[in-house]
PDB file of C-alpha atoms and ligand atoms in Angstrom:
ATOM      1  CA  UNK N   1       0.000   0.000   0.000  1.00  0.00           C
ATOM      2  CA  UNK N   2       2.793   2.732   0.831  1.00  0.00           C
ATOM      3  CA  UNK N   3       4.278   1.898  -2.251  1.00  0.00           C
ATOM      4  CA  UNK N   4       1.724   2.340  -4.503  1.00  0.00           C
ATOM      5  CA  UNK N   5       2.280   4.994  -7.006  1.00  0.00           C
ATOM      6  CA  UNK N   6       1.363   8.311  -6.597  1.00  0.00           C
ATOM      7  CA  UNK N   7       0.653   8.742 -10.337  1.00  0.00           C
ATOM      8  CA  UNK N   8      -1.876   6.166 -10.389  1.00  0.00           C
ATOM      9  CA  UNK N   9      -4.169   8.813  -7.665  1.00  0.00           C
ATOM     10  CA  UNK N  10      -4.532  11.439 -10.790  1.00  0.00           C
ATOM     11  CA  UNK N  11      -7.820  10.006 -12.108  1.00  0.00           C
ATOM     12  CA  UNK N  12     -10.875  11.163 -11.106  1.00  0.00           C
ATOM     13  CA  UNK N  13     -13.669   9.631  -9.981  1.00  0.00           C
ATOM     14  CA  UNK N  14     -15.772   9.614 -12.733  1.00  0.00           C
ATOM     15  CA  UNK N  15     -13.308   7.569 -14.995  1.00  0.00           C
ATOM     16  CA  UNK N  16     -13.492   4.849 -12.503  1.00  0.00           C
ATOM     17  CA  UNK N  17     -17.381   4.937 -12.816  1.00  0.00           C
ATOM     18  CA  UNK N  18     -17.123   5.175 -16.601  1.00  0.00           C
ATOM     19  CA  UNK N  19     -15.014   1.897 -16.740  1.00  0.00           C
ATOM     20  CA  UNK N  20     -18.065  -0.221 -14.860  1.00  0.00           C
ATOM     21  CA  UNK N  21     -20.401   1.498 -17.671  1.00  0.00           C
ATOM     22  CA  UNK N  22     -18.681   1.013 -20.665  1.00  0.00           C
ATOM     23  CA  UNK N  23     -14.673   1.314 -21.371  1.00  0.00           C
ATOM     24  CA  UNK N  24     -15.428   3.034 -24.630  1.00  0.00           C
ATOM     25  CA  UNK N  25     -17.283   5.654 -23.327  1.00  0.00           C
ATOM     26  CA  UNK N  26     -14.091   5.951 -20.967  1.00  0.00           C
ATOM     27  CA  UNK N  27     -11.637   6.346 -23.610  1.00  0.00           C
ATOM     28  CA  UNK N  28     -13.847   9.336 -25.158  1.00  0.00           C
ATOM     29  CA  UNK N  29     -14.482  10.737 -21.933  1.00  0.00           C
ATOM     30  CA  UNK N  30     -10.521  10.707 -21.249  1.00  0.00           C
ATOM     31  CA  UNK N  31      -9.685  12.306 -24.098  1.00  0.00           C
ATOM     32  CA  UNK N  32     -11.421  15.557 -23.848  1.00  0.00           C
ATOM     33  CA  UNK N  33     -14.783  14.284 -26.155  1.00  0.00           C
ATOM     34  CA  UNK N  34     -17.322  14.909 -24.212  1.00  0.00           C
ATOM     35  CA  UNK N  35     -21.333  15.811 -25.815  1.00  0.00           C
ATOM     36  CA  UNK N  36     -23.988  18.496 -24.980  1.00  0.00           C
ATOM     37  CA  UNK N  37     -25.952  15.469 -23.957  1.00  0.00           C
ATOM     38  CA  UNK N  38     -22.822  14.118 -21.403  1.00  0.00           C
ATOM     39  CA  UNK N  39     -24.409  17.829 -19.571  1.00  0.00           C
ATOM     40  CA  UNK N  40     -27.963  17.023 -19.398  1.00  0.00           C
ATOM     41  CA  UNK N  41     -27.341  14.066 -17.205  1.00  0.00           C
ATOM     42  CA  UNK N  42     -24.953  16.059 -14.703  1.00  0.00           C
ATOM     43  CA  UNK N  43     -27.719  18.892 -14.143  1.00  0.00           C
ATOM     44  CA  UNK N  44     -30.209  16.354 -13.537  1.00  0.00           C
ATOM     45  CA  UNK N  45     -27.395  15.209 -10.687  1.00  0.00           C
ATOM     46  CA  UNK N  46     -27.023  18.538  -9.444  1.00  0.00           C
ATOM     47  CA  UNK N  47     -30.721  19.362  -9.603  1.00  0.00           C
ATOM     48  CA  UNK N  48     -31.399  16.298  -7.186  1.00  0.00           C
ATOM     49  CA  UNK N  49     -28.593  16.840  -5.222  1.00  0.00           C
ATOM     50  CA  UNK N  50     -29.561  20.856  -4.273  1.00  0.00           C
ATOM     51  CA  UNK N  51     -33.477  19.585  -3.426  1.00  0.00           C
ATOM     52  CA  UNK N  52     -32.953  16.487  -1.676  1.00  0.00           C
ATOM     53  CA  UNK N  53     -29.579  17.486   0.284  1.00  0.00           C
ATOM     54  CA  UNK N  54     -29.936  21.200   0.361  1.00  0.00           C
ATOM     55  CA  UNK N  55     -27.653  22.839   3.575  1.00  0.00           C
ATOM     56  CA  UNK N  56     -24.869  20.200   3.612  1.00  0.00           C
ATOM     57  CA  UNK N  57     -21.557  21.384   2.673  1.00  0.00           C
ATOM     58  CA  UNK N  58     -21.249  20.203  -1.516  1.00  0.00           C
ATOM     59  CA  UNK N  59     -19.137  19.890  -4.133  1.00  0.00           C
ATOM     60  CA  UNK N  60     -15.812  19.696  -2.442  1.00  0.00           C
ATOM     61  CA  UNK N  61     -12.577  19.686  -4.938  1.00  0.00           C
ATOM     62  CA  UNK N  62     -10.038  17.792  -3.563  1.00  0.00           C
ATOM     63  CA  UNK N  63      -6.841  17.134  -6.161  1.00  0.00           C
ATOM     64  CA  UNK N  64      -8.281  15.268  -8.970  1.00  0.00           C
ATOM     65  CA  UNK N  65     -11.538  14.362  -7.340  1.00  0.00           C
ATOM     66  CA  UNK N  66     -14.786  16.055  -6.970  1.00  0.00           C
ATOM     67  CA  UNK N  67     -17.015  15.100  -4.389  1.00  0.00           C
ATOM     68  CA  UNK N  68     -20.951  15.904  -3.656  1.00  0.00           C
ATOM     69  CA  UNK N  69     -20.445  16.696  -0.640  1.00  0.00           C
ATOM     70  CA  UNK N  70     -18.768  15.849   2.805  1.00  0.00           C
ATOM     71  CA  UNK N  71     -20.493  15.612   6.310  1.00  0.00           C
ATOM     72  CA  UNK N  72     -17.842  15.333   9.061  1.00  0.00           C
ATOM     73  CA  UNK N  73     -18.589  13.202  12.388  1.00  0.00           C
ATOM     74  CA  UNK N  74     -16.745  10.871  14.325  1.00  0.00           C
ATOM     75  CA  UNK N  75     -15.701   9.740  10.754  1.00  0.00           C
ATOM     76  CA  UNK N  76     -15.979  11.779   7.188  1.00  0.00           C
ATOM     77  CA  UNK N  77     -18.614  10.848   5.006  1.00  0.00           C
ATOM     78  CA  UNK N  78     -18.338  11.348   1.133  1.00  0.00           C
ATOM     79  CA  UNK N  79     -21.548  11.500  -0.082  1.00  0.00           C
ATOM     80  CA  UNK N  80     -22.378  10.852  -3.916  1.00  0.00           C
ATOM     81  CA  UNK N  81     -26.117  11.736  -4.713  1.00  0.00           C
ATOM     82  CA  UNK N  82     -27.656   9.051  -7.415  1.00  0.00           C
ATOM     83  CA  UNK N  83     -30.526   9.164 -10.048  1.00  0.00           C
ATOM     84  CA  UNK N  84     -31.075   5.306  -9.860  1.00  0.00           C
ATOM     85  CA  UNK N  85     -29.658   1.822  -8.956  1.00  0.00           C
ATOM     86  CA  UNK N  86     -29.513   0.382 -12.552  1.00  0.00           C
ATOM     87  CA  UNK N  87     -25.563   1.614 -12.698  1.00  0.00           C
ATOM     88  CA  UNK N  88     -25.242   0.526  -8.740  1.00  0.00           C
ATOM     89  CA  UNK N  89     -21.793  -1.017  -9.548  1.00  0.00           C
ATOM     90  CA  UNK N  90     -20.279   1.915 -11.005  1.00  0.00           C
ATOM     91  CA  UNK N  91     -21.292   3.973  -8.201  1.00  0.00           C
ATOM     92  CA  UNK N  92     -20.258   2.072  -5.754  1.00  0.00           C
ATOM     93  CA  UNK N  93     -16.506   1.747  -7.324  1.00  0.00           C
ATOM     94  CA  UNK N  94     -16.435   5.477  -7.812  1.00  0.00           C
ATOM     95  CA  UNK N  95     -17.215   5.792  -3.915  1.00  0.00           C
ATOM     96  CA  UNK N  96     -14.633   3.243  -3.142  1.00  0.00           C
ATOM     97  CA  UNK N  97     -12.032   5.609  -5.056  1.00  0.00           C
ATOM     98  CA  UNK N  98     -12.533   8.493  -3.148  1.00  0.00           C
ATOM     99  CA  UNK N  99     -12.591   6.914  -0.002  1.00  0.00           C
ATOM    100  CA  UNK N 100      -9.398   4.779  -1.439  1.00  0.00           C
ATOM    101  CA  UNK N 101      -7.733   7.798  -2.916  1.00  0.00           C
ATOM    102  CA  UNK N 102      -8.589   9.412   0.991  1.00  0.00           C
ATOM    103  CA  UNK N 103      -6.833   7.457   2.773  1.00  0.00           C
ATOM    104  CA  UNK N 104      -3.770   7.722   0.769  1.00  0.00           C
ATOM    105  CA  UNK N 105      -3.963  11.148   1.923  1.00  0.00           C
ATOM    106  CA  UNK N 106      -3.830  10.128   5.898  1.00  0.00           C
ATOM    107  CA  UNK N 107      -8.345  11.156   5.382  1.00  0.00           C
ATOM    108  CA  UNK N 108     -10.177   8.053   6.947  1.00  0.00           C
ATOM    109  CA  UNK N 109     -13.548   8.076   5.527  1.00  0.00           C
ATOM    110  CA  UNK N 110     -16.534   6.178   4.497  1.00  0.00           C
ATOM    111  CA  UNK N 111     -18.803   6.925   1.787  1.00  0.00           C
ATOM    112  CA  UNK N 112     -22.633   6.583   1.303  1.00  0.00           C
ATOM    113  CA  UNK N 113     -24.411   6.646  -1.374  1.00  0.00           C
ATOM    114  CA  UNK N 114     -27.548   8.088  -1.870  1.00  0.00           C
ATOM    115  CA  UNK N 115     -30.710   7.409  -4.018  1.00  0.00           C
ATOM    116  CA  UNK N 116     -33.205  10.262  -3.108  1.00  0.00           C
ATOM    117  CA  UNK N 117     -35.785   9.241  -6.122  1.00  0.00           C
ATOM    118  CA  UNK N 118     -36.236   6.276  -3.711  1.00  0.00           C
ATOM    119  CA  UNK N 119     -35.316   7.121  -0.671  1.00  0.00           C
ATOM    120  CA  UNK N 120     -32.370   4.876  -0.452  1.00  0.00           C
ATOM    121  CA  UNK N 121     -29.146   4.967   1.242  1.00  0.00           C
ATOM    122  CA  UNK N 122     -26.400   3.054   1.211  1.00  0.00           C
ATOM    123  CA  UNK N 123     -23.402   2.359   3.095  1.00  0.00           C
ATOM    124  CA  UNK N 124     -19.287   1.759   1.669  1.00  0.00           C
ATOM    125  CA  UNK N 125     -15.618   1.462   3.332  1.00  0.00           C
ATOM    126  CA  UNK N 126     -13.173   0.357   1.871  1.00  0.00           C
ATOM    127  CA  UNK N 127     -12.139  -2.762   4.456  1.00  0.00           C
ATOM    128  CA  UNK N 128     -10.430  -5.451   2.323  1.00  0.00           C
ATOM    129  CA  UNK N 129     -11.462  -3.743  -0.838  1.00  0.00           C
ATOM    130  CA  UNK N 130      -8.123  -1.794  -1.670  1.00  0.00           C
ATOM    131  CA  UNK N 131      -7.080  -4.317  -4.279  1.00  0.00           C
ATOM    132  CA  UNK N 132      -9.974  -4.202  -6.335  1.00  0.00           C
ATOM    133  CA  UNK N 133      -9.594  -0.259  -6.184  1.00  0.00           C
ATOM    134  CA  UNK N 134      -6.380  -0.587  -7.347  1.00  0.00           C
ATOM    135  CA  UNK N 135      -7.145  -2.839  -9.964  1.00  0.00           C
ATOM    136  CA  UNK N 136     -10.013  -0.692 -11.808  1.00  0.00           C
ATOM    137  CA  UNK N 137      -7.563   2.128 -11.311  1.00  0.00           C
ATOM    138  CA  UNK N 138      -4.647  -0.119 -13.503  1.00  0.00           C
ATOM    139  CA  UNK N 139      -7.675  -1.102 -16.017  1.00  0.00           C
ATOM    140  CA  UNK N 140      -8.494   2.719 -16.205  1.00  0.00           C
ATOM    141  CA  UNK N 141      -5.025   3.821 -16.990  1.00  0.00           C
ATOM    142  CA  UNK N 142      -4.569   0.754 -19.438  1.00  0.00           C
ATOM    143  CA  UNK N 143      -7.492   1.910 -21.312  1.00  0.00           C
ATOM    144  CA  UNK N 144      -6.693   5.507 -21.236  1.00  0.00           C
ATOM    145  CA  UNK N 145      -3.288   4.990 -23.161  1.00  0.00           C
ATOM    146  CA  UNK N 146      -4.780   3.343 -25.886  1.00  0.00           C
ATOM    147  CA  UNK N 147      -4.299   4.864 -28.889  1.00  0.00           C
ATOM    148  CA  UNK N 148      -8.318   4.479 -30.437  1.00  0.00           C
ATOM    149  CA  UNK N 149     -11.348   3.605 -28.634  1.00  0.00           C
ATOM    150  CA  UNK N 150     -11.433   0.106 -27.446  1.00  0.00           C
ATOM    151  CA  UNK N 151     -14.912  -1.700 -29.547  1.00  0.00           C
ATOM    152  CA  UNK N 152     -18.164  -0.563 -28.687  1.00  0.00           C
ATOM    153  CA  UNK N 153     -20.201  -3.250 -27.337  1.00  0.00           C
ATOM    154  CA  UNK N 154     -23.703  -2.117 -27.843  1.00  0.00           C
ATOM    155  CA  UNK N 155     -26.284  -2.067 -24.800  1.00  0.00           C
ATOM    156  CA  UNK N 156     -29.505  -0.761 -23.457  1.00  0.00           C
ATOM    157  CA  UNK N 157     -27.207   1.788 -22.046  1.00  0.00           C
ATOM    158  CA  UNK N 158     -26.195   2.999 -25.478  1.00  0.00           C
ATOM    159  CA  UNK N 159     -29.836   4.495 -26.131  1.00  0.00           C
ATOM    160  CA  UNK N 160     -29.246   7.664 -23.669  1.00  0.00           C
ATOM    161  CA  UNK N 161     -25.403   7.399 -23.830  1.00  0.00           C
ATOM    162  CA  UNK N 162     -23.754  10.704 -24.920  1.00  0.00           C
ATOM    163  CA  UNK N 163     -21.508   8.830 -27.560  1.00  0.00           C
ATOM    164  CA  UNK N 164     -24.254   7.103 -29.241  1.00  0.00           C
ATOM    165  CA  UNK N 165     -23.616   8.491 -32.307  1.00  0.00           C
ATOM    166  CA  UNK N 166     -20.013   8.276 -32.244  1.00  0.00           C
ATOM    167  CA  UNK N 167     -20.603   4.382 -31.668  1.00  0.00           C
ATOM    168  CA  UNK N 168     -23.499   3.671 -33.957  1.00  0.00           C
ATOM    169  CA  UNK N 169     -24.339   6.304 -36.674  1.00  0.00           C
TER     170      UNK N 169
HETATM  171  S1  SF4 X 201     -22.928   4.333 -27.176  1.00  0.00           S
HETATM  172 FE1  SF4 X 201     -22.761   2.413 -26.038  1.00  0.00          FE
HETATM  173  S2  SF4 X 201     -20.833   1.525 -26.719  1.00  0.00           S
HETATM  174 FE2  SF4 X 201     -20.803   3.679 -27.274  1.00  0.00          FE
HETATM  175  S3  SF4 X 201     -19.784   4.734 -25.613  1.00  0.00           S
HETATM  176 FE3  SF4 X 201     -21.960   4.804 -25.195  1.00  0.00          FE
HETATM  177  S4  SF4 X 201     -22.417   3.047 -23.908  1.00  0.00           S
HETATM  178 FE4  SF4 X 201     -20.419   2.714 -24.846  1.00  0.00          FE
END
């Protein structure tokens, strides 16, 4: 764990949540392509976010992550605000990053995520998860040096995916 490369913490959270979605989108997303459509979605995020959370401290920059916003107990708590479960996996790796990339920065913290379209919450630390962190972090930097979009593998999630037409048309 000491050892691990500082290099490898320069990603941001986002990439890590691309690469559960789809590594093609990743690769466009890492090189600077991003749609007017890619927007849409975030407003929606922030739009939930300011009714459901409003008065908590939000959208905290720290190096290359950006987080919803922190509540600070006993313990902090990163909190990522959701639309829906369907891309639960991706969330919940993106969580584990910040929390991960914490903790490399002496920060112990857990992170919850939350779904306020149904009033769900749910709970992540990182205990005995580091290596899969650091895994997904190798796969994103992998994929990020390619030199052309790895294949599009088409999916329900292409219909409201920014890059649809990069993919398909
Ligand atoms: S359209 Fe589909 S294959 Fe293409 S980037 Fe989006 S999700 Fe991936």
């Amino acid at each position: 764990m000491e050892s691990y490369p500082e290099t490898h913490l320069l990603i941001r959270g986002v990439e890590i949540n691309y690469l559960f979605i789809c590594k093609t989108k990743l690769w466009y997303f890492a090189k600077g392509i991003t749609m007017e459509q890619e927007n849409e979605y975030v407003d929606l995020g922030k739009f939930l976010h300011e009714r459901s959370y409003f008065g908590e401290e939000k959208e905290v920059q720290i190096g290359p992550i950006k987080i919803d916003f922190v509540k600070k107990g006993d313990i902090i708590e990163v909190h990522e605000v959701k639309k829906g479960k369907s891309m639960e996996k991706a969330h919940e790796m993106q969580a584990l990053y910040y929390i991960y990339y914490l903790k490399r920065h002496g920060i112990n913290a857990k992170a919850v995520l939350n779904y306020p379209k149904l009033r769900e919450t749910k709970e992540i630390t990182l205990d005995g998860r580091e290596q899969e962190v650091e895994e997904a972090i190798n796969e994103v930097e992998q994929i990020k040096a390619l030199s052309k979009p790895p294949e599009p593998v088409k999916t329900k999630k292409c219909k409201k995916c920014a890059y649809y037409e990069l993919c398909w048309v």
